[in-house]
Tab-separated table of C-alpha atoms in Angstrom:
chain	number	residue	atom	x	y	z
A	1	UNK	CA	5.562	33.832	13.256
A	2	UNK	CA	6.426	30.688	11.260
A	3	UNK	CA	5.049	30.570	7.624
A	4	UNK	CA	2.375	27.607	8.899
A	5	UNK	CA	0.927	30.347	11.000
A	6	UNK	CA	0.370	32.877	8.782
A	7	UNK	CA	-1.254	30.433	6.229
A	8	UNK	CA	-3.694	29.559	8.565
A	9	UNK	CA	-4.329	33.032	9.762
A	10	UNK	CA	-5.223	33.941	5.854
A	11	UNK	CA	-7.164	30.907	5.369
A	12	UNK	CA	-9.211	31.983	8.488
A	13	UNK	CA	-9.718	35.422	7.639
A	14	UNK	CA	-11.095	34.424	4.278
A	15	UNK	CA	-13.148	31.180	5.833
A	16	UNK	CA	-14.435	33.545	8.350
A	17	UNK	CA	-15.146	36.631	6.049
A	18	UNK	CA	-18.945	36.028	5.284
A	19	UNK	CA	-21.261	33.397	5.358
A	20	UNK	CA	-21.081	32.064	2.219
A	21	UNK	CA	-17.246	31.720	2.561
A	22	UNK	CA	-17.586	29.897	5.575
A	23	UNK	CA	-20.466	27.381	4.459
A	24	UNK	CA	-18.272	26.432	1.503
A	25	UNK	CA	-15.638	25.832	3.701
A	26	UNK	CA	-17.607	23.745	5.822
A	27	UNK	CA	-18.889	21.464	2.973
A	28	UNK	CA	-14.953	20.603	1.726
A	29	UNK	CA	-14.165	19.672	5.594
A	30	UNK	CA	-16.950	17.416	5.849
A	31	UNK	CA	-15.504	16.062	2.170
A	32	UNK	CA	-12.474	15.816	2.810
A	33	UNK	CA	-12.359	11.701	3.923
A	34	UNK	CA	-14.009	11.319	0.466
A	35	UNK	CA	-11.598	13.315	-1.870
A	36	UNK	CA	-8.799	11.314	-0.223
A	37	UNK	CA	-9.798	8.088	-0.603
A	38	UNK	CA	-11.261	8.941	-4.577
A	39	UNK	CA	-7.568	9.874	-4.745
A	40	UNK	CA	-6.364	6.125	-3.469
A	41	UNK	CA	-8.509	4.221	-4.926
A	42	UNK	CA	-7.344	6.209	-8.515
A	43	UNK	CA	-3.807	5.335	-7.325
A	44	UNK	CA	-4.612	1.607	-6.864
A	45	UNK	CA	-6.061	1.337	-9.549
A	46	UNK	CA	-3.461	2.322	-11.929
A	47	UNK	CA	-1.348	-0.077	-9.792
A	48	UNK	CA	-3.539	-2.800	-10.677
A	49	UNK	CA	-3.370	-2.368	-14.047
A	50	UNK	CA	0.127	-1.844	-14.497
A	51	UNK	CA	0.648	-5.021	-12.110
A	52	UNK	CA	-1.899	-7.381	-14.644
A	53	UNK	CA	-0.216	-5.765	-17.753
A	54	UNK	CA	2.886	-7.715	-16.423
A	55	UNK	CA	2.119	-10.624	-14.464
A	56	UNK	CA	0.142	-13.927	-15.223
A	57	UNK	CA	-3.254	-13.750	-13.845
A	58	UNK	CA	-3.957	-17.077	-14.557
A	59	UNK	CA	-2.063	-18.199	-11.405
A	60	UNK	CA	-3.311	-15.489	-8.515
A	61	UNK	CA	-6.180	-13.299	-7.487
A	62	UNK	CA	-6.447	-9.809	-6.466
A	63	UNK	CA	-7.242	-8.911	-2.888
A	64	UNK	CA	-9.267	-5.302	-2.758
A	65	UNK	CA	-10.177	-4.451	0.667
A	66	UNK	CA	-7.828	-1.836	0.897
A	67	UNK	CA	-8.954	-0.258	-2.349
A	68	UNK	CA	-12.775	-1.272	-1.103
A	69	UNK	CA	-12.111	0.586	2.539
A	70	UNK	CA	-9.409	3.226	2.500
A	71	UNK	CA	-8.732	5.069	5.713
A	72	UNK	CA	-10.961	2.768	7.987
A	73	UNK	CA	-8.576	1.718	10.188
A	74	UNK	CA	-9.173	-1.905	10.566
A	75	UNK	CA	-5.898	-4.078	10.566
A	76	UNK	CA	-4.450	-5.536	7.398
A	77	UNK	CA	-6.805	-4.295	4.802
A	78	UNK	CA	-4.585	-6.135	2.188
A	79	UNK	CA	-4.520	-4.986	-1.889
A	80	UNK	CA	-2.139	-6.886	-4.575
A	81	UNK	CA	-1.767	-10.558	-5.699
A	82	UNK	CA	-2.431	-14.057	-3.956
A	83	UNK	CA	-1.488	-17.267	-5.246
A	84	UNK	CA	-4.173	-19.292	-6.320
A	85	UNK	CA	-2.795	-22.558	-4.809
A	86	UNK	CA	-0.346	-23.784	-3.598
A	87	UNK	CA	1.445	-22.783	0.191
A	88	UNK	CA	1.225	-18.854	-0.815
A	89	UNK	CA	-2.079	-18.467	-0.398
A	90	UNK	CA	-2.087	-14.691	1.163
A	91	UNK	CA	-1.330	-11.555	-0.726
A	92	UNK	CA	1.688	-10.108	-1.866
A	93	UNK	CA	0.938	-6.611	-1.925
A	94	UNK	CA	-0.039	-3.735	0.149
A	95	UNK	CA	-1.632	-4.002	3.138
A	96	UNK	CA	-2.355	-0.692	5.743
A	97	UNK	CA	-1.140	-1.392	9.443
A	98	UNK	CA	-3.411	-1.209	12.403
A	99	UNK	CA	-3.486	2.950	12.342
A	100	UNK	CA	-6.562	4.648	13.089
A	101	UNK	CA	-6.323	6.900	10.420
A	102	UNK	CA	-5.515	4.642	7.928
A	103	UNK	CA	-2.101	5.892	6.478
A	104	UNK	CA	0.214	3.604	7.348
A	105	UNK	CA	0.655	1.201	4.317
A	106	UNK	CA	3.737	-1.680	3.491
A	107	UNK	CA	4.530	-3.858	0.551
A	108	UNK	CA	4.125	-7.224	2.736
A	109	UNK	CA	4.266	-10.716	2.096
A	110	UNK	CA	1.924	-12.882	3.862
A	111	UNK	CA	1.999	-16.902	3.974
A	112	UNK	CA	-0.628	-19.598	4.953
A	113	UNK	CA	2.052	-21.853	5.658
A	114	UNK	CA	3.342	-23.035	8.976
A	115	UNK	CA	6.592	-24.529	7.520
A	116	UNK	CA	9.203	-22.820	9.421
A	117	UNK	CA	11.856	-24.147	7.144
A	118	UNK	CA	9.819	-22.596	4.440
A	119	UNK	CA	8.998	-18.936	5.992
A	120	UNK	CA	13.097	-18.789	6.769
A	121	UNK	CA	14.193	-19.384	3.736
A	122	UNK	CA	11.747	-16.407	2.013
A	123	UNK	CA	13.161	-14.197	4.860
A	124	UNK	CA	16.167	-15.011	3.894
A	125	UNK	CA	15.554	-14.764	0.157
A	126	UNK	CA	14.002	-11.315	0.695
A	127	UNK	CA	16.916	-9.915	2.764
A	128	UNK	CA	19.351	-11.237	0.138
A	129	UNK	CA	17.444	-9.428	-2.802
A	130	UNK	CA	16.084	-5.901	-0.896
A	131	UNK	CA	18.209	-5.343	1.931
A	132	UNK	CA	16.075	-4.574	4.101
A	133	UNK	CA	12.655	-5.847	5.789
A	134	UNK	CA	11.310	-6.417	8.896
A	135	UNK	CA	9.081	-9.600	9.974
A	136	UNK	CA	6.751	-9.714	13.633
A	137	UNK	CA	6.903	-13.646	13.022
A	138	UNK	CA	3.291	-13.941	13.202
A	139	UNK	CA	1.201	-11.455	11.462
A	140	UNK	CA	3.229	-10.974	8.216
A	141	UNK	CA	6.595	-13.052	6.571
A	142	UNK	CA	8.375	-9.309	5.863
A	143	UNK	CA	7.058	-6.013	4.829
A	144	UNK	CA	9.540	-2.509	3.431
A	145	UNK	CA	7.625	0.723	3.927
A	146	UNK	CA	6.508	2.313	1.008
A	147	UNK	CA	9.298	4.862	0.421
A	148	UNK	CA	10.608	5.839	-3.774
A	149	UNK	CA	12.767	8.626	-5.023
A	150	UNK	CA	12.764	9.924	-1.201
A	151	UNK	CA	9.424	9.898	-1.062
A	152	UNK	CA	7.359	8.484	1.932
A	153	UNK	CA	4.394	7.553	0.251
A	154	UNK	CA	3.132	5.589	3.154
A	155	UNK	CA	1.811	8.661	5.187
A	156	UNK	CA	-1.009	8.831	2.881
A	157	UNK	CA	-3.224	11.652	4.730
A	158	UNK	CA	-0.208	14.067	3.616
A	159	UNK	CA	-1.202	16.847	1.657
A	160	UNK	CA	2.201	16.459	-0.428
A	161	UNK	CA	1.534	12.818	-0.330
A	162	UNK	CA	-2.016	13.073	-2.122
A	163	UNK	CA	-0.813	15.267	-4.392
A	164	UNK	CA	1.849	13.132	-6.254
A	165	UNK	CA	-0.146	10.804	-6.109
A	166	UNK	CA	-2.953	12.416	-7.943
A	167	UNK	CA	-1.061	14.128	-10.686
A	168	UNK	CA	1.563	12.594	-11.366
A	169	UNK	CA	0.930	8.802	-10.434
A	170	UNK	CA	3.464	7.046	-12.951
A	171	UNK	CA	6.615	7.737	-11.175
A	172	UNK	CA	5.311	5.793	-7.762
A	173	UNK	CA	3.101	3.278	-9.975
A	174	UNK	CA	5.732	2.036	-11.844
A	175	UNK	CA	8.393	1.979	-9.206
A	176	UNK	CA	5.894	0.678	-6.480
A	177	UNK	CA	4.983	-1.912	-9.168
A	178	UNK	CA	7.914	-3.028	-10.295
A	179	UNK	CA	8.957	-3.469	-6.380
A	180	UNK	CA	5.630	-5.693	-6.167
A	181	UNK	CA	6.889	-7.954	-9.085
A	182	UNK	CA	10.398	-8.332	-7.763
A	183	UNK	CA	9.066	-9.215	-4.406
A	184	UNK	CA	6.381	-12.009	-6.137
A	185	UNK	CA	9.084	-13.151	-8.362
A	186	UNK	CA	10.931	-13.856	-5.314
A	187	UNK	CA	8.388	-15.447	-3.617
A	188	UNK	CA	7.207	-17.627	-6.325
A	189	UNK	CA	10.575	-18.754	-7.119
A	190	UNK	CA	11.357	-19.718	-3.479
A	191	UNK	CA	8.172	-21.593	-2.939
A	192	UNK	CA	8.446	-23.352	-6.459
A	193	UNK	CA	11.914	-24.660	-5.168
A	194	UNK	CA	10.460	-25.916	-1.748
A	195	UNK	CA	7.928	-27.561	-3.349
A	196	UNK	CA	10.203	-29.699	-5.685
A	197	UNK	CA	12.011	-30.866	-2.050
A	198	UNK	CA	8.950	-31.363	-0.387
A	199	UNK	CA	5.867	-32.951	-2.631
A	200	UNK	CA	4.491	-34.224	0.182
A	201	UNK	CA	3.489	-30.686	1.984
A	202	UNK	CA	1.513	-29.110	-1.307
């Protein structure tokens, strides 16, 4: 019998013992959406102040609907940084993918612009910088999964998952961070350059 198995055998026996066991266990399932997304919206929000500790917040705004709704399963519920003005004027953050359970969360850069010119060259710029990305052409610019240290924080209804995140946030904060700021550094840099070769199309 694999080790899975057995757990759940014990945790049944116990669950099932008396009544009191079981109506305890019944209150934590019907919890259990809650205690998960207390424990994201405590991780985002030591991203978000790590992220304004570091960036100028005089020239974006913060997107929250990912923080605001965790695990709804709506499409695109975006969290991190858009530009005030300018062409870049959807987030650069983290956004959760159209999953019904809500766990399925990129770093992705969205654009308002239709400038082709423009959207190839952050593609390319990205690329150059992260090696790797991926881009649908339509929905988002280019998004990286979530993944530090050989971690896959982006399946976010994992037990292990929850847990790192919960105790021992810094290690994904700060690397998740500092992967935000790279990627709006980029961003800004590239769109600050197209701009100077085409005033007309701010």
């Amino acid at each position: 019998m694999q080790t899975n198995e057995r757990e759940t055998e014990i945790i049944m026996e116990h669950v099932l013992k008396n009544k009191e066991n079981l109506e305890v266990a019944l209150d934590i399932i019907s919890r259990t959406q809650k205690i998960r997304e207390q424990i994201i919206k405590t991780f985002l929000e030591e991203l978000k102040g790590f992220i304004c500790k570091k960036l100028n917040m005089s020239q974006w705004y913060w997107e929250t609907e990912l923080y605001d709704k965790p695990y709804r399963g709506n499409k695109y519920l975006n969290f991190g940084v858009a530009s005030k003005f300018g062409v870049l004027q959807k987030p650069v953050g983290i956004s959760l993918s159209d999953n019904p359970t809500g766990n399925n969360p990129y770093i992705r850069v969205f654009t308002s612009s239709i400038d082709t010119e423009l959207m190839s060259r952050l593609i390319s710029k990205l690329n150059e910088v992260f090696e790797s990305g991926e881009s649908d052409g339509e929905q988002w610019l280019w998004c990286q999964p979530l993944t530090f240290f050989n971690w896959n924080y982006a399946d976010c209804t994992n037990k292990g998952t929850l847990i790192k995140m919960y105790t021992n946030p810094d290690c994904a904060v700060e690397a998740i961070g500092n992967d935000l700021l790279k990627i709006i550094e980029v961003v800004k840099t590239v769109i600050e350059e197209w701009g100077k070769q085409n005033p007309s199309a701010q």
